[in-house]
CSV table of C-alpha atoms and ligand atoms in Angstrom, one decimal:
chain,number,residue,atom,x,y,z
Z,1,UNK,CA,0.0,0.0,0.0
Z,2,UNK,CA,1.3,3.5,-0.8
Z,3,UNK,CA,2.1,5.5,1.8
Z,4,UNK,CA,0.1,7.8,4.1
Z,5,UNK,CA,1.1,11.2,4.6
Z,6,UNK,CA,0.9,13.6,7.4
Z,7,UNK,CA,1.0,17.3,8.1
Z,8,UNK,CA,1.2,19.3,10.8
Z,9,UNK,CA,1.2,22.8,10.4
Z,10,UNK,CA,-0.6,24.7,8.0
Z,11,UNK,CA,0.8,28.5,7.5
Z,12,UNK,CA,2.3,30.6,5.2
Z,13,UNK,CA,4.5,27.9,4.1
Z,14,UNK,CA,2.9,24.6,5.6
Z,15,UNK,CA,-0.4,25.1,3.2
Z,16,UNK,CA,0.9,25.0,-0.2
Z,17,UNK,CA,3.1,22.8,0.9
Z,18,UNK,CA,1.0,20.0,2.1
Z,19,UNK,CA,-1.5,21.1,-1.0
Z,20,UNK,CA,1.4,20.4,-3.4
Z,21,UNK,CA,2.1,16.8,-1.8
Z,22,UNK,CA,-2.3,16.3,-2.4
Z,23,UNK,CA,-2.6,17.4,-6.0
Z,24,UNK,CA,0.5,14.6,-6.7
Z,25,UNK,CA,-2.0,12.6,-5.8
Z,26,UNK,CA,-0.9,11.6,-2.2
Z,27,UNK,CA,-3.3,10.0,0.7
Z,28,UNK,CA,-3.0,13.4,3.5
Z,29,UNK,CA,-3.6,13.5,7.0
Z,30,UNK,CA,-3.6,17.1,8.3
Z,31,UNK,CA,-3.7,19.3,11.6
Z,32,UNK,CA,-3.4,22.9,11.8
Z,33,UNK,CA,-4.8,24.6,15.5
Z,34,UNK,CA,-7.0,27.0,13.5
Z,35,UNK,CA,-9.6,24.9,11.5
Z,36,UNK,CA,-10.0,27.6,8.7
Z,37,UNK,CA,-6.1,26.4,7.9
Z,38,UNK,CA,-7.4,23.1,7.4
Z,39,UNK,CA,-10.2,24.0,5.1
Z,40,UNK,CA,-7.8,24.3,1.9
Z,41,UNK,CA,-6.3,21.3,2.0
Z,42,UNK,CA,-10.0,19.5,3.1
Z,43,UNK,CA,-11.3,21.0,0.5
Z,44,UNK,CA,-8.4,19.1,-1.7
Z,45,UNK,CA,-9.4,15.9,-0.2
Z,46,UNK,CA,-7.3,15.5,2.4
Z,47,UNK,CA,-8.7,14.4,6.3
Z,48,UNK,CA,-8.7,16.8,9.4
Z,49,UNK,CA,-7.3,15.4,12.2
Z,50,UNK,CA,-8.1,17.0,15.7
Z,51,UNK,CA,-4.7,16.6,17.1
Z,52,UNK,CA,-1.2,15.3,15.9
Z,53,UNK,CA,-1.7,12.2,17.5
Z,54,UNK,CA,-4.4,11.1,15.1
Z,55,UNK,CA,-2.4,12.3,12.2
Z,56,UNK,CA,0.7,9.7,13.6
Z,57,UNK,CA,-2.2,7.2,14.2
Z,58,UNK,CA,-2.8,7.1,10.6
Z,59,UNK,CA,0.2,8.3,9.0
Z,60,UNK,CA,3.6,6.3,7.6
Z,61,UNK,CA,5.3,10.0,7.1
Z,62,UNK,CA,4.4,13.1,8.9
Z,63,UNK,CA,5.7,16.3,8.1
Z,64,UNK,CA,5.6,18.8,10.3
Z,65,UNK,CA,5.9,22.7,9.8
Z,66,UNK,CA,5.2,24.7,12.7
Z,67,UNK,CA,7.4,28.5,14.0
Z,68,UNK,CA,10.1,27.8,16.7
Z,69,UNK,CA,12.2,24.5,18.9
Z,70,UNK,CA,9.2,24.7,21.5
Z,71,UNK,CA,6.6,24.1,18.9
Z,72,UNK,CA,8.4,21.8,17.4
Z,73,UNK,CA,8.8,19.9,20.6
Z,74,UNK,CA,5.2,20.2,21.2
Z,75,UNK,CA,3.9,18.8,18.2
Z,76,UNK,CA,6.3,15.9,19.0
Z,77,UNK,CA,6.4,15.2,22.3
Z,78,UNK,CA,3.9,17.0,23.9
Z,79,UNK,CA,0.1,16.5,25.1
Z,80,UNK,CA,-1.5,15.1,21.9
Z,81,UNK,CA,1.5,14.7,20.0
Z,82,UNK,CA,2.8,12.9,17.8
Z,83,UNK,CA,4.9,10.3,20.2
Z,84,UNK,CA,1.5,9.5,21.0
Z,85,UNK,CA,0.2,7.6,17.9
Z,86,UNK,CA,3.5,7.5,16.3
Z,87,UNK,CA,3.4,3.4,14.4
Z,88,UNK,CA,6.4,1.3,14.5
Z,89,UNK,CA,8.7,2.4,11.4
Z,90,UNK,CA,6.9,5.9,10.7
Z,91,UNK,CA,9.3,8.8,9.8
Z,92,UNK,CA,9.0,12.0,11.1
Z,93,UNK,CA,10.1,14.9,9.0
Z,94,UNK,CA,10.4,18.6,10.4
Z,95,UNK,CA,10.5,21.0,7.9
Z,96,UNK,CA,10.5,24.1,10.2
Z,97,UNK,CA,13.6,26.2,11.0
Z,98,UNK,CA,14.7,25.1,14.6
Z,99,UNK,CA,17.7,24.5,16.5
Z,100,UNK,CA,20.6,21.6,15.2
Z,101,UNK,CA,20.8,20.4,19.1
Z,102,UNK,CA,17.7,20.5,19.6
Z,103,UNK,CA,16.8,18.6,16.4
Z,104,UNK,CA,19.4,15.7,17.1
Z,105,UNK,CA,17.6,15.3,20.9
Z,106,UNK,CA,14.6,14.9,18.9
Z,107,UNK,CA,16.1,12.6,16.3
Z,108,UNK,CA,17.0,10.3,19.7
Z,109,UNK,CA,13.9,10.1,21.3
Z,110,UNK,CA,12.0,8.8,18.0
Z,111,UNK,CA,14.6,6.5,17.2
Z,112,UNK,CA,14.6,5.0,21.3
Z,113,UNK,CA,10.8,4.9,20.3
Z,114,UNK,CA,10.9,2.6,17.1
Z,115,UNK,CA,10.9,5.8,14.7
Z,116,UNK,CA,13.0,7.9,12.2
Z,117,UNK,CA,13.6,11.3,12.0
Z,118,UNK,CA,14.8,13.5,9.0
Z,119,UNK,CA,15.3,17.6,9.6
Z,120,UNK,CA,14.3,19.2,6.1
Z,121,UNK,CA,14.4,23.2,6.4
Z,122,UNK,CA,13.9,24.8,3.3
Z,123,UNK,CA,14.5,28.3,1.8
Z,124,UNK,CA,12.7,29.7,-1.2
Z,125,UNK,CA,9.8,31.8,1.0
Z,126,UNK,CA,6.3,31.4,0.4
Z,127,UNK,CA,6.7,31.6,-3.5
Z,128,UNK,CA,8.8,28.8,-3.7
Z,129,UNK,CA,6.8,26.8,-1.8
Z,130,UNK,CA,3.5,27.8,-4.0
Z,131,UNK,CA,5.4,27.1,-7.2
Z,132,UNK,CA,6.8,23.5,-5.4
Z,133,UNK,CA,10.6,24.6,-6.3
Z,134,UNK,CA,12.0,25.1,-2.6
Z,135,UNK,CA,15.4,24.3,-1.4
Z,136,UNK,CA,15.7,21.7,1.4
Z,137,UNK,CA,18.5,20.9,3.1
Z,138,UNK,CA,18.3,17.5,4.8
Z,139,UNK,CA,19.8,15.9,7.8
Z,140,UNK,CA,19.3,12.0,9.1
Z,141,UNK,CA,20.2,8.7,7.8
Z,142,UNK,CA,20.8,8.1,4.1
Z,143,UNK,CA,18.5,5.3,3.6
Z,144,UNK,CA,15.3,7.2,5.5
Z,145,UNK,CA,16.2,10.5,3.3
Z,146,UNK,CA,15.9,8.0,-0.1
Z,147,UNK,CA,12.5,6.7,1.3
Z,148,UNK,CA,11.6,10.3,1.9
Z,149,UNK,CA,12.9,11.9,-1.2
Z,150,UNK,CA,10.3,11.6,-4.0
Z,151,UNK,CA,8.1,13.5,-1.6
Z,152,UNK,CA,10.3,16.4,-1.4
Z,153,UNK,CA,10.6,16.3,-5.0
Z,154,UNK,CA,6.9,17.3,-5.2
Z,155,UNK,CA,7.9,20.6,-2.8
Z,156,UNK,CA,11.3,21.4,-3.8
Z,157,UNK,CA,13.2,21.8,-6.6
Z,158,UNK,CA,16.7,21.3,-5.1
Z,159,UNK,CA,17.0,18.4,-2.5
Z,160,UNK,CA,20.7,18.0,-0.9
Z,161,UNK,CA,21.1,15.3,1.9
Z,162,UNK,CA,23.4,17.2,3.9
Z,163,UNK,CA,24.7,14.6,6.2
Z,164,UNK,CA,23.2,13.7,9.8
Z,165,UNK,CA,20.3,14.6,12.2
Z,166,UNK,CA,20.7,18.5,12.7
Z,167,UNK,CA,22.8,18.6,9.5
Z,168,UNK,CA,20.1,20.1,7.6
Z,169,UNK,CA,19.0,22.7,10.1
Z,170,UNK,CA,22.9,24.0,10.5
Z,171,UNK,CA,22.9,24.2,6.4
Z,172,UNK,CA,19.8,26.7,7.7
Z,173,UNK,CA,21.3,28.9,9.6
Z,174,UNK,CA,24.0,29.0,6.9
Z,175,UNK,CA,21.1,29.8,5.2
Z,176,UNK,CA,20.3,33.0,7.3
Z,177,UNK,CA,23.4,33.9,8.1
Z,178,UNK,CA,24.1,35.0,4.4
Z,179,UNK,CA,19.8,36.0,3.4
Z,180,UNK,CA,20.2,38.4,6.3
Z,181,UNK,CA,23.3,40.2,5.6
Z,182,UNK,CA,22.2,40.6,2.1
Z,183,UNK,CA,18.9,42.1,2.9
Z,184,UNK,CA,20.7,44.5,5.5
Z,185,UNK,CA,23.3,45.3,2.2
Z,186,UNK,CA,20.8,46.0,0.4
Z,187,UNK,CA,19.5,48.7,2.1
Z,188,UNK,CA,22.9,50.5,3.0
Z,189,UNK,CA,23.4,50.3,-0.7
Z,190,UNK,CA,19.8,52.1,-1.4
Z,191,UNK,CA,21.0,54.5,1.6
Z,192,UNK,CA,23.7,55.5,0.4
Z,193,UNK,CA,22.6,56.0,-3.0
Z,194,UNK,CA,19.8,58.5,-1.8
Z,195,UNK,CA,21.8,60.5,0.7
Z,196,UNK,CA,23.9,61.0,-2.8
Z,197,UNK,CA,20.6,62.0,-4.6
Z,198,UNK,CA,21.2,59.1,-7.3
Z,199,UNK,CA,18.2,57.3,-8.1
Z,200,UNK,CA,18.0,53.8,-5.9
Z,201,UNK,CA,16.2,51.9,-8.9
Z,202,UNK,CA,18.4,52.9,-11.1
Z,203,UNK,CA,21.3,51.5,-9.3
Z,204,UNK,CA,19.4,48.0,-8.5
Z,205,UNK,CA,19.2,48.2,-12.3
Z,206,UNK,CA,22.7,48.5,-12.9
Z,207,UNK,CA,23.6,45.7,-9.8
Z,208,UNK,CA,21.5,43.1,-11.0
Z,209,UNK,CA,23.6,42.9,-14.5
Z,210,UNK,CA,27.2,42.6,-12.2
Z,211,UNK,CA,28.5,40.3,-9.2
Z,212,UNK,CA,26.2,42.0,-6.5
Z,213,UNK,CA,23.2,40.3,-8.2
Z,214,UNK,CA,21.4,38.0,-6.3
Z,215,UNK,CA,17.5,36.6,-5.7
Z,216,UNK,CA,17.7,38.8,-2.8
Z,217,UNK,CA,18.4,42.3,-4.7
Z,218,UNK,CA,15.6,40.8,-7.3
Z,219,UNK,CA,12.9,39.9,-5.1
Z,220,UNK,CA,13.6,41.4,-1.7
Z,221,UNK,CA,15.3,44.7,-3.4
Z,222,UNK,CA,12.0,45.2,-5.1
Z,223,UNK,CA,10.0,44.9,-2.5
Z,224,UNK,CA,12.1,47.1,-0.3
Z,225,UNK,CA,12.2,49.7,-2.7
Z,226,UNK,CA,7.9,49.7,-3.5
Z,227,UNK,CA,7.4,49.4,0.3
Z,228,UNK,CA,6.3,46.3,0.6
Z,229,UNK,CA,6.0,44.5,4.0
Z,230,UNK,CA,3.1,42.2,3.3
Z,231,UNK,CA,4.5,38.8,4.7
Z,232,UNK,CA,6.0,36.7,3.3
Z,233,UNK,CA,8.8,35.4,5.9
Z,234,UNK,CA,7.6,37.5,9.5
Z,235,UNK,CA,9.9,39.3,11.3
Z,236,UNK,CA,9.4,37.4,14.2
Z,237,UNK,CA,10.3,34.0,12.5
Z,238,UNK,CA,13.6,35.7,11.3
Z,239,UNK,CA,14.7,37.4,14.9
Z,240,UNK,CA,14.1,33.2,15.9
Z,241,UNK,CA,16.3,32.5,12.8
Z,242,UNK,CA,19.0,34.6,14.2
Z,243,UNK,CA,18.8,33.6,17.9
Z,244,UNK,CA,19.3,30.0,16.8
Z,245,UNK,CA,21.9,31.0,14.6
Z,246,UNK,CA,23.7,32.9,17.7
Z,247,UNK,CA,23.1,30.4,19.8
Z,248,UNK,CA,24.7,27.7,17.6
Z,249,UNK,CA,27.5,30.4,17.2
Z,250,UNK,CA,27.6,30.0,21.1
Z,251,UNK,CA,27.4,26.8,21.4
Z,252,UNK,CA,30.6,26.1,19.0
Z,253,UNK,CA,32.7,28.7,20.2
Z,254,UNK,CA,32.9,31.1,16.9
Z,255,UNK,CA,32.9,34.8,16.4
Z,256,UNK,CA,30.4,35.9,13.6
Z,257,UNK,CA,31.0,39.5,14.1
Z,258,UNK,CA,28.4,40.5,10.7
Z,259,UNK,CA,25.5,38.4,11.9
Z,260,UNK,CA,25.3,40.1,15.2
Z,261,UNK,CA,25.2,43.1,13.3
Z,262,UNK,CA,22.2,42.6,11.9
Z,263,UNK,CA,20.5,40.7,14.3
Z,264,UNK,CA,20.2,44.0,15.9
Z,265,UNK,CA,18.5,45.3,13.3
Z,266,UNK,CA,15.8,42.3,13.3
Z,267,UNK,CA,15.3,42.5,17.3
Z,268,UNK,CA,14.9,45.9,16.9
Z,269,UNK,CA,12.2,45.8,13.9
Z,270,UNK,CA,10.3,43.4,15.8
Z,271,UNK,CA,11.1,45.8,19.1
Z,272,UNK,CA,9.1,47.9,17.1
Z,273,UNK,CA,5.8,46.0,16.9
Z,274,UNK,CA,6.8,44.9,12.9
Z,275,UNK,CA,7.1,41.2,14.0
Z,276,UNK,CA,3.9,40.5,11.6
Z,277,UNK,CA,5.5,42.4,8.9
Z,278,UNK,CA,8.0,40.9,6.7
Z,279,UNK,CA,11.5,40.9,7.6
Z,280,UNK,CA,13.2,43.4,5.1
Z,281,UNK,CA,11.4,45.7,7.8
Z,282,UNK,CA,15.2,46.0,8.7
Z,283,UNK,CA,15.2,48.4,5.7
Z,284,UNK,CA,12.3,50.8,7.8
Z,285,UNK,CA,14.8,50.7,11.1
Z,286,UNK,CA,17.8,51.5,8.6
Z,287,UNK,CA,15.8,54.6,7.0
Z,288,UNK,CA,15.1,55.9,10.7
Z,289,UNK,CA,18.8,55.3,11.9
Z,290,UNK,CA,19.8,57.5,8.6
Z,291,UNK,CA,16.7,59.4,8.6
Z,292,UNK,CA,16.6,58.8,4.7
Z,293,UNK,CA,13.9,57.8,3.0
Z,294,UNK,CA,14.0,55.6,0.1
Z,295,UNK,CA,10.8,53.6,0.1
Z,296,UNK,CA,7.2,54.6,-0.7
Z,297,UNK,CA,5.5,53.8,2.4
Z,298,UNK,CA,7.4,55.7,5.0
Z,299,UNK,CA,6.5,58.4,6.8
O,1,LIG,P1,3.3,30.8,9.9
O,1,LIG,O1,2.6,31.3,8.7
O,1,LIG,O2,3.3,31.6,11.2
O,1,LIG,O3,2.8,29.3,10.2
O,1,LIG,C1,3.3,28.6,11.3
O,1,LIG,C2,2.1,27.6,11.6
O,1,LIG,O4,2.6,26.7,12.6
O,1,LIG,C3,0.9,28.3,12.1
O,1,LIG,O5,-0.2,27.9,11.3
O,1,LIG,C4,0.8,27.9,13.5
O,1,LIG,O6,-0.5,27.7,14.0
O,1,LIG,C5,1.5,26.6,13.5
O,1,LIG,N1,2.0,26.3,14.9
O,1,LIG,C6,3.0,27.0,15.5
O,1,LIG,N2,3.2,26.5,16.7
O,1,LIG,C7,2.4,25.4,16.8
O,1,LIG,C8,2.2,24.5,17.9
O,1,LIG,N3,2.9,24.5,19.0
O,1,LIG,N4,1.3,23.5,17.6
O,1,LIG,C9,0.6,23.5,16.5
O,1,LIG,N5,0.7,24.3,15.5
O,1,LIG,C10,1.6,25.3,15.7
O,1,LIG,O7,4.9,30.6,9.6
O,1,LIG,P2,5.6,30.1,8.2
O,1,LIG,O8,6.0,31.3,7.5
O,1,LIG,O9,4.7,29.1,7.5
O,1,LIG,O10,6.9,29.4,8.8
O,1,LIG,C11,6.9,28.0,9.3
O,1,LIG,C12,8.3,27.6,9.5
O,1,LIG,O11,9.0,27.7,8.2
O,1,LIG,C13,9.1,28.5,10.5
O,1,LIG,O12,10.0,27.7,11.2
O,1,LIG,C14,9.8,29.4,9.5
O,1,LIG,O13,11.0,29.9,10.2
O,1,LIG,C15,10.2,28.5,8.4
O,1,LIG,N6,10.4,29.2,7.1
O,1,LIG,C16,9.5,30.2,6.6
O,1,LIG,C17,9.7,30.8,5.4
O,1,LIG,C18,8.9,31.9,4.9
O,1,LIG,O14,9.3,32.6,3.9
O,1,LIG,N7,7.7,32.2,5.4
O,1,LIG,C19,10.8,30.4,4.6
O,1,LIG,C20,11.6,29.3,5.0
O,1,LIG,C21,11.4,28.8,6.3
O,1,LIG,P3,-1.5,29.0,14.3
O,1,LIG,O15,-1.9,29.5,13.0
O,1,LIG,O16,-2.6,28.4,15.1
O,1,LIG,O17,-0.6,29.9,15.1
């Protein structure tokens, strides 16, 4: 029998996710706290589930993509969870952006249990998860990432197996260590071109043709420039990016003098009350630190 999917976690990213892995055809068992998160995918013929325990009850893989470690833990181990209903064999597969340690603890417990667990984070924001053609970065035993990997094919586009549990979440915070400079780049870039009274578009223009093109100045630049702080990736989920990637810093003993930079910057936007916004709200904290304005919306 093929087999039966689960998903846990139904947001900005979790929805089309779980709605790619249904329209490929795919038996889905799905939770989400809100109900009217689960209507989507019901509406695709998947099955609500009241907790993630009945998803595990009924499910050979179970994907989970929920915010930060504690939720993560939660939706695992906690009242309801997953440990719960979990069957003999089933994989669990956490696609959120948590902490390495905190993933390989996890990765323990399911395997003392009978289980499997892979760590998948991804990259690619909410467009890339609509259009199925995220990055994920995987961590856990080669032979369970195999088993796992045609279903990441129907969400991603470019699937490295990184190495071993927690592998995939450090490739993460790689990840973010390098997104979040960038975005802060870009806006000293657009800063300094205004304070010069050259036109900030023009000079995104002539960057994206050279070596400081990137997705970032494409998708992010333009947004940053129109104003644009619809979510997206929330503030809040990238200050949590940054305090794992800190704390990992910590935890190895290394110096990463540019990313504490700009974690300032996030901690501050979210300071702010911008934690729902998206997280090039940096840009609006750098325009008040410069007191330039460069984007449409500011005031
Ligand atoms: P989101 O829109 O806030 O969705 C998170 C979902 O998780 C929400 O529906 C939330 O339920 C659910 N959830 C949180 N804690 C839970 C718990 N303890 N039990 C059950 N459900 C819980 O966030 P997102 O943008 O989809 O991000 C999800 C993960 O992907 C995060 O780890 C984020 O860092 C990562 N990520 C996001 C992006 C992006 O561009 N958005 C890109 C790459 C990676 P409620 O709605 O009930 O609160």
């Amino acid at each position: 029998m093929a087999d039966q999917i689960g998903f846990i976690g139904l947001g900005i990213m979790g929805r089309p996710m779980a709605l790619n892995l249904r329209r490929a055809g795919h038996a889905l068992w799905v939770h989400a706290r809100r109900p009217e998160n689960m209507a989507p995918l019901v509406a695709a013929g998947a099955t609500a589930c009241a907790s993630a325990r009945e998803v595990a009850e009924h499910s050979d893989i179970i994907f989970t993509m929920v915010s930060d470690t504690d939720d993560v833990e939660q939706v695992i181990n906690g009242e309801h969870g997953i440990v719960e209903g979990l069957r003999p064999g089933s994989i669990v597969v956490d696609m959120s952006t948590i902490s390495p340690s905190a993933t390989r603890a996890l990765a323990d417990l399911l395997e003392t249990l009978g289980g499997e667990m892979l760590d998948a984070p991804v990259s690619g924001g909410e467009k890339g998860a609509i259009d199925g053609t995220l990055s994920i970065m995987v961590g856990g035993k080669a032979k369970v990432f195999a088993r796992v990997r045609p279903l990441f094919e129907k969400m991603g586009k470019n699937v490295i197996h990184i190495g071993d549990n927690g592998a995939g979440q450090v490739a993460k915070a790689c990840n973010q260590v390098v997104i979040t400079q960038a975005i802060a780049a870009i806006g000293e870039a657009y800063l300094l071109a205004a304070a010069n009274g050259v036109d900030p578009r023009k000079v995104r223009e002539a960057l994206l043709g050279g070596f400081a093109s990137s997705r970032a100045l494409e998708s992010h630049g333009l947004r940053m420039l129109d104003g644009n702080y619809q979510p997206g990736f929330k503030a809040h989920l990238h200050k949590k990016d940054m305090r794992i990637v800190m704390e990992s810093a910590t935890e190895t003993g290394i110096a990463l003098p540019g990313t504490a930079l700009v974690t300032q910057l996030i901690n501050t936007a979210v300071g702010q009350g911008m934690g729902e916004d998206d997280s090039i709200s940096i840009f609006r904290i750098q325009q008040k630190l410069c007191g330039v304005q460069v984007d449409r919306q500011e005031d």
